[in-house]
Short mmCIF file of C-alpha atoms in Angstrom, two decimals:
data_model
loop_
_atom_site.label_atom_id
_atom_site.label_comp_id
_atom_site.label_asym_id
_atom_site.label_seq_id
_atom_site.Cartn_x
_atom_site.Cartn_y
_atom_site.Cartn_z
CA MET A 1274 0.00 0.00 0.00
CA GLU A 1275 1.38 3.37 -0.94
CA THR A 1276 1.29 5.81 1.90
CA ASN A 1277 0.44 9.40 1.17
CA LEU A 1278 3.37 11.32 2.58
CA VAL A 1279 1.52 14.62 2.46
CA VAL A 1280 -1.19 13.33 4.77
CA GLU A 1281 1.58 11.94 6.93
CA SER A 1282 3.33 15.29 7.10
CA ILE A 1283 0.08 17.06 8.00
CA LYS A 1284 -0.29 14.60 10.87
CA PHE A 1285 3.23 15.53 11.94
CA MET A 1286 2.24 19.16 11.84
CA PHE A 1287 -0.74 18.69 14.13
CA LEU A 1288 1.21 16.50 16.51
CA GLY A 1289 4.14 18.90 16.54
CA MET A 1290 2.25 22.16 16.94
CA GLY A 1291 -0.04 20.48 19.46
CA THR A 1292 2.87 19.34 21.56
CA VAL A 1293 4.64 22.68 21.37
CA PHE A 1294 1.51 24.54 22.45
CA LEU A 1295 0.63 21.99 25.08
CA PHE A 1296 4.09 22.29 26.54
CA LEU A 1297 4.11 26.07 26.48
CA ILE A 1298 0.59 26.41 27.89
CA ILE A 1299 1.45 24.07 30.75
CA MET A 1300 4.60 26.09 31.21
CA ILE A 1301 2.66 29.36 31.32
CA TYR A 1302 0.35 28.05 34.04
CA PHE A 1303 3.21 26.60 36.01
CA MET A 1304 5.12 29.86 35.67
CA GLY A 1305 2.17 31.76 37.08
CA GLY A 1306 1.78 29.28 39.91
CA MET A 1307 5.47 29.30 40.64
CA SER A 1308 5.57 33.10 40.74
CA ASN A 1309 2.61 33.25 43.14
CA PHE A 1310 4.18 30.60 45.32
CA VAL A 1311 7.54 32.35 45.40
CA HIS A 1312 5.96 35.74 46.13
CA ARG A 1313 3.84 34.33 48.92
CA PHE A 1314 6.44 32.23 50.69
CA PHE A 1315 9.73 33.81 49.71
CA PRO A 1316 8.99 37.49 49.22
CA GLU A 1317 12.04 39.35 48.08
CA ILE A 1318 12.85 42.35 50.21
CA LEU A 1319 13.48 45.09 47.72
CA VAL A 1320 15.61 47.60 49.55
CA ASP A 1321 15.80 50.08 46.75
CA THR A 1322 13.56 50.26 43.74
CA ASN A 1323 14.85 53.47 42.28
CA SER A 1324 15.80 53.88 38.70
CA SER A 1325 19.47 53.10 39.05
CA VAL A 1326 18.82 49.61 40.42
CA GLN A 1327 16.29 48.84 37.73
CA SER A 1328 18.41 50.12 34.93
CA THR A 1329 21.46 48.19 36.12
CA GLN A 1330 19.35 45.05 36.28
CA CYS A 1331 18.08 45.63 32.80
CA ILE A 1332 21.52 46.34 31.49
CA GLN A 1333 22.80 43.19 33.11
CA SER A 1334 20.03 41.14 31.61
CA ILE A 1335 20.63 42.55 28.17
CA GLN A 1336 24.34 42.05 28.49
CA SER A 1337 23.89 38.43 29.34
CA ILE A 1338 21.74 37.87 26.28
CA GLN A 1339 23.90 39.85 23.97
CA ASN A 1340 26.86 38.03 22.57
CA ASP A 1341 28.03 40.33 19.88
CA GLN A 1342 29.65 43.43 21.02
CA VAL A 1343 29.05 45.69 18.07
CA ASP A 1344 25.60 46.90 18.97
CA GLN A 1345 25.86 46.28 22.67
CA LYS A 1346 26.69 49.80 23.73
CA LYS A 1347 24.00 51.26 21.54
CA ILE A 1348 21.40 48.91 22.97
CA VAL A 1349 22.42 49.49 26.54
CA ALA A 1350 22.12 53.20 25.91
CA ALA A 1351 18.74 52.71 24.27
CA ILE A 1352 17.41 50.63 27.15
CA THR A 1353 18.66 53.06 29.74
CA ALA A 1354 16.98 55.86 27.87
CA ALA A 1355 13.79 53.84 27.58
CA ILE A 1356 13.65 53.13 31.29
CA LYS A 1357 14.42 56.71 32.16
CA HIS A 1358 11.72 57.90 29.83
CA HIS A 1359 9.25 55.44 31.27
CA ILE A 1360 9.97 56.43 34.84
CA GLU A 1361 9.68 60.10 34.05
CA SER A 1362 6.41 59.75 32.18
CA MET B 198 110.77 5.13 30.26
CA LYS B 199 110.70 2.60 27.45
CA LYS B 200 108.43 0.40 29.56
CA ILE B 201 105.97 3.19 30.04
CA ALA B 202 106.03 3.97 26.38
CA ILE B 203 105.27 0.35 25.49
CA LYS B 204 102.42 0.26 28.02
CA PHE B 205 100.98 3.43 26.60
CA PHE B 206 101.30 2.06 23.11
CA LEU B 207 99.54 -1.20 24.03
CA LEU B 208 96.80 0.74 25.77
CA LEU B 209 96.39 2.88 22.75
CA ILE B 210 96.13 -0.15 20.51
CA PHE B 211 93.60 -1.74 22.84
CA PHE B 212 91.31 1.26 23.03
CA GLY B 213 91.91 2.16 19.45
CA PHE B 214 90.91 -1.28 18.34
CA ASN B 215 87.85 -1.19 20.51
CA THR B 216 86.70 2.14 19.20
CA LEU B 217 87.51 1.12 15.69
CA TYR B 218 85.58 -2.08 16.10
CA ALA B 219 82.65 -0.23 17.59
CA SER B 220 82.62 2.33 14.82
CA VAL B 221 82.90 -0.35 12.18
CA ALA B 222 79.99 -2.20 13.77
CA SER B 223 77.84 0.90 13.90
CA ALA B 224 78.92 1.88 10.42
CA GLU B 225 77.86 -1.48 9.15
CA HIS B 226 74.54 -1.11 10.88
CA TYR B 227 74.13 2.34 9.45
CA VAL B 228 75.06 1.14 6.01
CA ASP B 229 72.54 -1.68 6.32
CA GLY B 230 69.74 0.76 7.08
CA VAL B 231 70.65 3.05 4.26
CA VAL B 232 70.89 0.18 1.84
CA ALA B 233 67.46 -1.06 2.84
CA THR B 234 65.78 2.30 2.24
CA LYS B 235 67.96 3.14 -0.73
CA VAL B 236 66.42 0.30 -2.65
CA GLU B 237 62.97 1.78 -2.04
CA ILE B 238 63.44 5.48 -2.68
CA TYR B 239 66.62 6.49 -4.28
CA GLN B 240 66.46 4.67 -7.52
CA PRO B 241 68.21 6.78 -10.03
CA LYS B 242 65.60 8.70 -11.96
CA PRO B 243 65.94 11.00 -14.88
CA ILE B 244 65.17 14.58 -14.01
CA SER B 245 62.27 14.65 -16.46
CA GLU B 246 60.51 11.81 -14.67
CA MET B 247 60.99 13.53 -11.31
CA PHE B 248 59.40 16.69 -12.61
CA GLY B 249 56.64 14.67 -14.19
CA ASN B 250 55.85 12.96 -10.90
CA PHE B 251 55.87 16.27 -9.09
CA LEU B 252 53.47 17.78 -11.56
CA LYS B 253 51.17 14.80 -11.12
CA SER B 254 51.01 15.45 -7.37
CA THR B 255 50.02 19.12 -7.68
CA GLY B 256 46.58 20.42 -6.89
CA VAL B 257 46.22 21.82 -10.40
CA ASN B 258 46.62 18.39 -11.89
CA ALA B 259 44.26 16.85 -9.32
CA LEU B 260 41.61 19.37 -10.33
CA ILE B 261 42.10 19.01 -14.07
CA ASN B 262 42.62 15.25 -14.22
CA PRO B 263 40.87 13.87 -11.17
CA ASN B 264 42.03 10.56 -9.82
CA PRO B 265 39.44 8.02 -11.00
CA ASP B 266 39.82 5.94 -7.85
CA GLU B 267 39.30 8.80 -5.43
CA LEU B 268 36.50 8.19 -2.93
CA ASP B 269 34.45 10.69 -0.97
CA SER B 270 34.44 10.88 2.81
CA GLN B 271 31.89 8.08 3.00
CA GLY B 272 33.91 5.83 0.73
CA ASN B 273 31.59 6.16 -2.29
CA LYS B 274 32.61 6.90 -5.84
CA MET B 275 32.55 10.56 -6.78
CA SER B 276 31.65 11.90 -10.18
CA ASN B 277 34.37 13.64 -12.16
CA PHE B 278 32.53 16.94 -11.94
CA HIS B 279 32.52 16.85 -8.16
CA LYS B 280 36.22 16.08 -8.13
CA SER B 281 37.24 18.82 -10.50
CA TRP B 282 35.07 21.87 -11.17
CA GLY B 283 32.81 21.09 -8.26
CA ARG B 284 35.69 21.68 -5.90
CA VAL B 285 36.61 24.94 -7.55
CA ILE B 286 33.00 26.12 -7.29
CA MET B 287 32.84 25.09 -3.64
CA ILE B 288 36.05 26.94 -2.87
CA LEU B 289 34.54 30.02 -4.49
CA ILE B 290 31.39 29.52 -2.41
CA THR B 291 33.50 29.46 0.75
CA PHE B 292 35.08 32.74 -0.40
CA LEU B 293 31.55 34.11 -0.72
CA LEU B 294 30.87 32.98 2.86
CA PHE B 295 34.03 34.80 3.99
CA TYR B 296 32.86 37.92 2.20
CA LEU B 297 29.40 37.74 3.78
CA ALA B 298 30.89 37.14 7.23
CA ILE B 299 33.60 39.80 7.10
CA ALA B 300 32.15 42.55 4.94
CA LYS B 301 28.45 42.10 5.69
CA GLY B 302 28.76 40.83 9.26
CA PHE B 303 26.61 37.74 8.66
CA GLU B 304 27.05 35.57 11.77
CA PRO B 305 30.85 35.72 11.42
CA LEU B 306 31.34 33.57 14.52
CA LEU B 307 29.95 30.58 12.67
CA LEU B 308 30.21 31.37 9.00
CA LEU B 309 33.98 31.89 9.17
CA PRO B 310 34.78 28.50 10.76
CA ILE B 311 32.19 26.82 8.52
CA GLY B 312 33.56 28.52 5.44
CA PHE B 313 37.14 27.66 6.28
CA GLY B 314 36.19 24.09 7.08
CA GLY B 315 34.52 23.96 3.68
CA LEU B 316 37.63 25.37 2.03
CA LEU B 317 39.80 22.71 3.67
CA ALA B 318 37.32 19.94 2.91
CA ASN B 319 37.45 20.70 -0.80
CA ILE B 320 41.19 20.45 -1.15
CA PRO B 321 41.99 17.59 -3.50
CA VAL B 322 44.49 14.85 -2.57
CA ALA B 323 44.72 15.91 1.10
CA ASN B 324 41.31 14.37 1.96
CA MET B 325 40.94 16.26 5.23
CA ALA B 326 37.22 15.55 5.53
CA GLY B 327 37.82 11.82 5.28
CA PRO B 328 37.67 9.67 8.38
CA ASP B 329 41.41 10.07 8.97
CA GLY B 330 41.70 13.76 8.12
CA PHE B 331 41.48 16.24 10.95
CA LEU B 332 38.12 17.62 9.86
CA GLY B 333 36.77 14.10 9.71
CA ILE B 334 38.11 13.41 13.18
CA ILE B 335 36.48 16.56 14.55
CA TYR B 336 33.23 15.59 12.83
CA SER B 337 33.14 12.11 14.29
CA MET B 338 34.31 13.43 17.66
CA GLY B 339 31.49 15.82 18.27
CA LEU B 340 29.01 16.20 15.46
CA ALA B 341 28.21 12.64 14.42
CA ASN B 342 27.20 12.00 18.03
CA GLN B 343 25.48 15.41 18.50
CA LEU B 344 27.80 16.44 21.31
CA PHE B 345 28.71 19.91 20.02
CA PRO B 346 25.17 21.27 19.58
CA ILE B 347 24.40 20.17 23.12
CA LEU B 348 27.47 21.95 24.48
CA ILE B 349 26.50 25.08 22.54
CA PHE B 350 23.05 24.86 24.09
CA MET B 351 24.64 24.83 27.53
CA GLY B 352 26.47 28.04 26.71
CA VAL B 353 23.36 29.63 25.23
CA GLY B 354 21.48 28.67 28.39
CA ALA B 355 24.11 30.39 30.49
CA MET B 356 23.71 33.52 28.38
CA THR B 357 19.91 33.60 28.47
CA ASP B 358 17.87 35.66 30.87
CA PHE B 359 14.37 34.31 31.33
CA GLY B 360 13.31 37.38 33.32
CA PRO B 361 11.21 38.95 30.52
CA LEU B 362 9.42 35.66 29.92
CA ILE B 363 8.71 35.05 33.62
CA SER B 364 7.33 38.55 34.05
CA ASN B 365 4.98 38.17 31.08
CA PRO B 366 4.37 34.42 30.68
CA LYS B 367 1.71 34.61 28.00
CA THR B 368 4.25 35.85 25.46
CA ALA B 369 5.46 32.25 25.42
CA LEU B 370 2.55 31.52 23.10
CA LEU B 371 4.20 33.67 20.46
CA GLY B 372 7.29 31.52 20.70
CA GLY B 373 5.08 28.49 20.21
CA ALA B 374 3.21 29.88 17.20
CA ALA B 375 6.46 30.70 15.44
CA GLN B 376 7.27 26.98 15.42
CA PHE B 377 4.69 26.77 12.66
CA GLY B 378 7.66 27.70 10.51
CA ILE B 379 9.01 24.22 11.19
CA PHE B 380 5.90 22.15 10.66
CA GLY B 381 4.44 24.24 7.85
CA THR B 382 7.68 23.84 5.95
CA LEU B 383 7.65 20.13 6.62
CA VAL B 384 4.34 19.90 4.77
CA GLY B 385 5.72 22.18 2.06
CA ALA B 386 8.84 20.07 1.58
CA ILE B 387 6.84 16.87 1.34
CA MET B 388 4.46 18.45 -1.16
CA LEU B 389 7.44 19.56 -3.20
CA ALA B 390 8.78 16.03 -3.14
CA GLU B 391 5.44 14.40 -3.95
CA TYR B 392 4.01 16.71 -6.57
CA THR B 393 7.08 17.84 -8.43
CA PRO B 394 9.52 15.50 -10.14
CA LEU B 395 12.49 17.71 -9.22
CA PHE B 396 13.21 16.65 -5.69
CA ASP B 397 12.74 13.55 -3.70
CA PHE B 398 12.81 14.05 0.03
CA THR B 399 12.02 11.37 2.53
CA LEU B 400 10.05 12.32 5.63
CA LYS B 401 13.28 12.32 7.63
CA GLN B 402 15.02 14.63 5.20
CA ALA B 403 12.01 16.93 5.04
CA SER B 404 11.93 17.14 8.83
CA ALA B 405 15.62 17.91 9.00
CA ILE B 406 15.18 20.69 6.44
CA SER B 407 12.11 22.17 8.06
CA ILE B 408 13.84 22.54 11.44
CA ILE B 409 15.62 25.50 9.82
CA GLY B 410 12.35 27.29 10.62
CA GLY B 411 13.22 26.98 14.30
CA ALA B 412 15.84 29.64 13.54
CA ASP B 413 18.12 27.96 15.98
CA GLY B 414 21.50 26.86 14.66
CA PRO B 415 22.40 24.20 17.24
CA THR B 416 18.92 22.64 17.07
CA SER B 417 19.10 22.48 13.27
CA ILE B 418 22.48 20.77 13.45
CA PHE B 419 21.29 18.45 16.21
CA ILE B 420 18.32 17.28 14.16
CA ALA B 421 20.16 17.19 10.84
CA THR B 422 22.93 14.94 12.16
CA GLN B 423 20.31 12.64 13.58
CA LEU B 424 17.82 12.47 10.71
CA ALA B 425 19.69 13.39 7.52
CA PRO B 426 23.46 13.71 7.96
CA GLU B 427 23.90 13.86 4.18
CA LEU B 428 22.13 17.24 4.13
CA LEU B 429 23.92 18.66 7.16
CA GLY B 430 26.18 21.08 5.30
CA ALA B 431 23.40 22.73 3.34
CA ILE B 432 21.04 22.83 6.32
CA ALA B 433 23.61 24.42 8.61
CA VAL B 434 24.67 26.98 6.04
CA ALA B 435 21.06 27.85 5.25
CA SER B 436 20.17 28.06 8.93
CA TYR B 437 23.03 30.36 9.89
CA SER B 438 22.82 32.53 6.77
CA TYR B 439 19.12 33.11 7.24
CA MET B 440 19.60 33.83 10.92
CA ALA B 441 22.01 36.51 9.84
CA MET B 442 19.46 37.76 7.34
CA VAL B 443 16.66 38.05 9.90
CA PRO B 444 16.84 41.87 9.76
CA ILE B 445 16.19 41.67 6.01
CA ILE B 446 13.65 38.82 5.93
CA GLN B 447 11.42 39.77 8.83
CA PRO B 448 10.48 43.48 8.58
CA PRO B 449 8.52 43.27 5.30
CA ILE B 450 6.44 40.38 6.66
CA MET B 451 5.88 42.21 9.95
CA ARG B 452 4.74 45.35 8.16
CA ALA B 453 2.50 43.46 5.77
CA LEU B 454 0.60 41.72 8.56
CA THR B 455 0.09 44.61 10.97
CA THR B 456 -1.81 47.88 10.90
CA ASP B 457 -0.28 51.17 11.85
CA ALA B 458 -2.27 51.30 15.10
CA GLU B 459 -1.11 47.83 16.07
CA ARG B 460 2.51 48.73 15.50
CA ARG B 461 2.14 51.63 17.93
CA ILE B 462 0.75 49.58 20.80
CA LYS B 463 2.69 50.27 23.96
CA MET B 464 3.09 47.35 26.26
CA SER B 465 2.74 47.60 30.02
CA THR B 466 5.90 47.73 32.07
CA MET B 467 7.40 44.49 33.20
CA ARG B 468 7.14 43.53 36.79
CA HIS B 469 10.21 42.76 38.79
CA VAL B 470 11.28 39.11 38.73
CA SER B 471 12.86 37.84 41.92
CA ARG B 472 16.02 35.80 42.00
CA ILE B 473 14.25 32.76 43.42
CA GLU B 474 11.84 32.73 40.47
CA LYS B 475 14.76 32.77 38.10
CA ILE B 476 16.44 29.92 39.94
CA VAL B 477 13.29 27.80 40.08
CA PHE B 478 12.34 28.43 36.43
CA PRO B 479 14.96 26.20 34.70
CA ILE B 480 14.23 23.33 37.05
CA MET B 481 10.50 23.74 36.50
CA VAL B 482 10.81 23.70 32.71
CA LEU B 483 13.07 20.68 32.85
CA VAL B 484 10.60 18.80 35.06
CA LEU B 485 7.82 19.63 32.59
CA ALA B 486 9.98 18.41 29.72
CA ILE B 487 10.65 15.19 31.59
CA LEU B 488 6.92 14.67 32.09
CA VAL B 489 5.70 15.73 28.65
CA LEU B 490 8.45 14.92 26.20
CA PRO B 491 11.57 13.16 27.50
CA ASP B 492 12.97 13.11 23.94
CA SER B 493 13.52 16.83 24.14
CA THR B 494 15.39 16.70 27.42
CA SER B 495 18.85 16.39 25.92
CA LEU B 496 18.48 19.86 24.41
CA ILE B 497 16.30 21.39 27.13
CA GLY B 498 18.35 19.73 29.85
CA ALA B 499 21.60 21.23 28.59
CA PHE B 500 19.94 24.59 28.06
CA MET B 501 18.48 24.65 31.55
CA PHE B 502 21.69 23.37 33.09
CA GLY B 503 23.54 26.38 31.70
CA ASN B 504 20.79 28.73 32.82
CA PHE B 505 20.56 27.17 36.28
CA LEU B 506 24.29 27.62 36.86
CA LYS B 507 24.01 31.25 35.82
CA GLU B 508 20.95 32.05 37.92
CA SER B 509 22.17 30.17 40.99
CA GLY B 510 24.72 32.94 41.32
CA VAL B 511 27.15 30.79 43.28
CA VAL B 512 29.16 29.28 40.44
CA ASP B 513 30.11 32.33 38.46
CA ARG B 514 33.31 30.62 37.36
CA LEU B 515 31.46 27.76 35.71
CA SER B 516 28.79 29.95 34.18
CA ASP B 517 31.48 32.30 32.91
CA THR B 518 33.33 29.39 31.31
CA MET B 519 30.15 28.21 29.60
CA GLN B 520 29.33 31.65 28.30
CA ASN B 521 32.80 32.32 26.97
CA ALA B 522 35.57 29.75 26.87
CA LEU B 523 33.50 26.62 26.37
CA ILE B 524 31.09 28.01 23.80
CA ASN B 525 33.95 29.62 21.89
CA ILE B 526 35.97 26.42 21.70
CA VAL B 527 32.95 24.37 20.72
CA THR B 528 31.98 26.97 18.12
CA ILE B 529 35.35 26.55 16.42
CA PHE B 530 34.99 22.78 16.35
CA LEU B 531 31.34 22.89 15.35
CA GLY B 532 32.07 25.28 12.50
CA LEU B 533 34.93 23.18 11.16
CA ALA B 534 32.94 19.97 11.48
CA VAL B 535 29.97 21.46 9.66
CA GLY B 536 32.37 22.86 7.08
CA SER B 537 33.69 19.37 6.44
CA LYS B 538 30.22 18.58 5.10
CA LEU B 539 30.57 21.27 2.46
CA ALA B 540 32.48 18.85 0.24
CA SER B 541 31.42 19.40 -3.36
CA ASP B 542 29.79 16.00 -3.75
CA GLN B 543 27.46 16.72 -0.84
CA PHE B 544 26.74 20.39 -1.39
CA LEU B 545 26.59 20.75 -5.17
CA VAL B 546 23.39 18.78 -5.58
CA ALA B 547 19.94 19.94 -6.61
CA GLU B 548 18.63 19.38 -3.09
CA THR B 549 20.75 22.26 -1.79
CA LEU B 550 18.73 24.74 -3.82
CA ALA B 551 15.52 23.27 -2.47
CA ILE B 552 16.92 23.48 1.07
CA LEU B 553 17.81 27.14 0.61
CA ALA B 554 14.34 27.88 -0.79
CA LEU B 555 12.53 25.91 1.92
CA GLY B 556 14.70 27.52 4.58
CA ILE B 557 13.61 31.02 3.69
CA LEU B 558 10.01 29.81 3.48
CA ALA B 559 10.39 28.35 6.97
CA PHE B 560 11.70 31.62 8.37
CA SER B 561 8.95 33.61 6.75
CA ALA B 562 6.22 31.22 7.88
CA GLY B 563 7.52 31.30 11.46
CA THR B 564 7.64 35.08 11.47
CA ALA B 565 4.14 35.35 10.05
CA ALA B 566 2.71 32.80 12.49
CA GLY B 567 4.20 34.68 15.43
CA VAL B 568 2.73 38.00 14.30
CA ILE B 569 -0.69 36.45 13.62
CA MET B 570 -0.67 34.77 17.02
CA ALA B 571 -0.09 38.15 18.67
CA LYS B 572 -3.08 39.53 16.77
CA ILE B 573 -5.20 36.60 17.93
CA MET B 574 -4.11 37.20 21.52
CA ASN B 575 -5.20 40.82 21.21
CA MET B 576 -8.74 39.66 20.46
CA PHE B 577 -8.99 38.35 24.00
CA PRO B 578 -9.38 40.68 26.97
CA GLY B 579 -6.29 41.51 28.94
CA SER B 580 -3.20 43.58 28.38
CA LYS B 581 -2.48 44.15 24.72
CA VAL B 582 0.48 42.71 22.92
CA ASN B 583 2.28 44.59 20.19
CA PRO B 584 2.20 42.18 17.22
CA LEU B 585 5.71 43.26 16.25
CA ILE B 586 7.13 41.18 19.10
CA GLY B 587 5.43 38.10 17.59
CA SER B 588 8.16 37.86 15.00
CA ALA B 589 10.70 37.40 17.79
CA GLY B 590 9.08 34.03 18.49
CA VAL B 591 11.43 32.45 15.96
CA SER B 592 14.42 31.89 18.19
CA ALA B 593 17.43 33.66 16.59
CA VAL B 594 18.34 35.17 19.95
CA PRO B 595 18.80 38.10 20.22
CA MET B 596 18.65 39.19 16.59
CA ALA B 597 14.90 38.70 16.17
CA ALA B 598 14.14 40.69 19.31
CA ARG B 599 16.31 43.51 18.07
CA VAL B 600 14.43 43.52 14.78
CA SER B 601 11.12 43.84 16.65
CA ASN B 602 12.52 46.74 18.59
CA LYS B 603 13.87 48.44 15.49
CA VAL B 604 10.64 48.15 13.52
CA GLY B 605 8.66 49.36 16.53
CA MET B 606 10.91 52.40 16.89
CA GLU B 607 10.34 53.32 13.26
CA TYR B 608 6.70 54.02 14.06
CA ASP B 609 7.03 55.38 17.56
CA ARG B 610 10.45 56.45 18.70
CA THR B 611 9.49 56.09 22.35
CA ASN B 612 8.21 52.53 22.03
CA MET B 613 10.92 50.27 23.38
CA LEU B 614 10.00 46.70 22.53
CA LEU B 615 13.35 45.02 23.06
CA VAL B 616 12.77 43.71 26.56
CA HIS B 617 9.21 42.67 25.70
CA ALA B 618 10.46 40.86 22.61
CA MET B 619 12.98 38.88 24.63
CA GLY B 620 10.10 36.92 26.19
CA PRO B 621 8.85 35.30 22.95
CA ASN B 622 12.46 35.10 21.80
CA VAL B 623 13.61 32.81 24.61
CA ALA B 624 10.28 30.97 24.54
CA GLY B 625 11.07 30.32 20.88
CA VAL B 626 14.25 28.53 21.92
CA ILE B 627 12.25 26.30 24.25
CA GLY B 628 9.61 25.87 21.56
CA SER B 629 12.07 24.77 18.90
CA ALA B 630 13.73 22.40 21.35
CA VAL B 631 10.31 20.86 22.00
CA ALA B 632 9.62 20.69 18.26
CA ALA B 633 12.97 18.96 17.82
CA GLY B 634 11.99 16.51 20.55
CA VAL B 635 8.72 15.77 18.74
CA LEU B 636 10.57 15.05 15.49
CA ILE B 637 13.04 12.81 17.29
CA SER B 638 10.25 10.93 19.02
CA ILE B 639 8.40 10.42 15.71
CA PHE B 640 11.38 8.80 14.02
CA LYS B 641 12.51 6.70 16.92
#
């Protein structure tokens, strides 16, 4: 019997997209639950929430994601400006 | 006095004889050795024959008159075209890769090692990509067994910050939708194989090609080595070149699918994510992967291991090594090993064109699916999502997120989307790892 590969590939598509979404949806709910749990039982004492702390955190997070150095400075500057703008507005 | 002189003379004779004997013995030995090799090499040859032999061993001759018995790296017969002009064309293609990497800045970290590996692999006579050549050894050391992509994933994990995703979890859906690039292309590749006489892809090959849509180099290589190693070179080159071309491929699609008002949507500020959340997150995702799809845990496990070390904050030395030294070393090896698959007989085939075409289709489909998903999410109540960050759902960290930010800024200079786009971006990495796991589990 000749199998129709196109039908087969469409089955793959439904299985694949289904699994990806299933996984991510479960992950979203677990993330929410985890965040609530952490905030309830291990609240973080934020000593200082002023702009400098936030912007350094953001810069750190961007730096860790960034691996090419060409645009890094530009982006850090852009983010800092964005945060400053946001806080001011 | 005479007595002493006689003694001295006798002594001299004794030692002299001994040394003489010893030197004669060693000389004989030496002569033996020379004689033995002399017979093999130093047969008197006329100068013309020596020059003739030298000319036969040059690369020029090997390209013009290929050796009919030469075998490719798998030990199969190669066609004369692949041994002669094919190699020249491939070497020119590697020069093109160098140009793109150096002058245009296309993923130079990978395209340069891949290009140079390809250059070395196409050298006639030397056979560096064969099982005994150094490229072949690197290939079997870490790529044939999928070790290098896993190590790269560890480094990528150590460089990733899940903060934006944790603070806005629903953006993960965008990273999921963009995986349509993978599965949509799979259907496309199979249709191409079934309904046109040009190409003939098996389901495994089609899956390996479509994973380019995950926009994730290590995942593409991981799947390609597992499902279709013969297409690895083309898939890796397509994957990395298109990742570099994300700023060219994505914006037209993003503009075509969004309205001006949608592009100006400002997203609410992110909440602060505590350190404990960031530490728990990798473990949580790994546990979910174990429960839902253990086949994906080799990729997700390595990814989360790197991230866990980084977020734990107590092993900065290890996380620093993963982010820098380890990933750099592995990148060199990975590039060379992939380059060894750019041998002319494997790359200069009709399938390569189809792979390049399907690859760009996969990227475009993933981008479009991400944007459309964001529009669907905006139909539901709740905080609005700027559809421009949907395109960041194809992994390509952090390039795709930067593109979202750039396009957003074109319409509203104060709209900073970069941090928001990092959420779908890192979710896209998880999504493509899950998609890879699904493909692996199908073909088990």
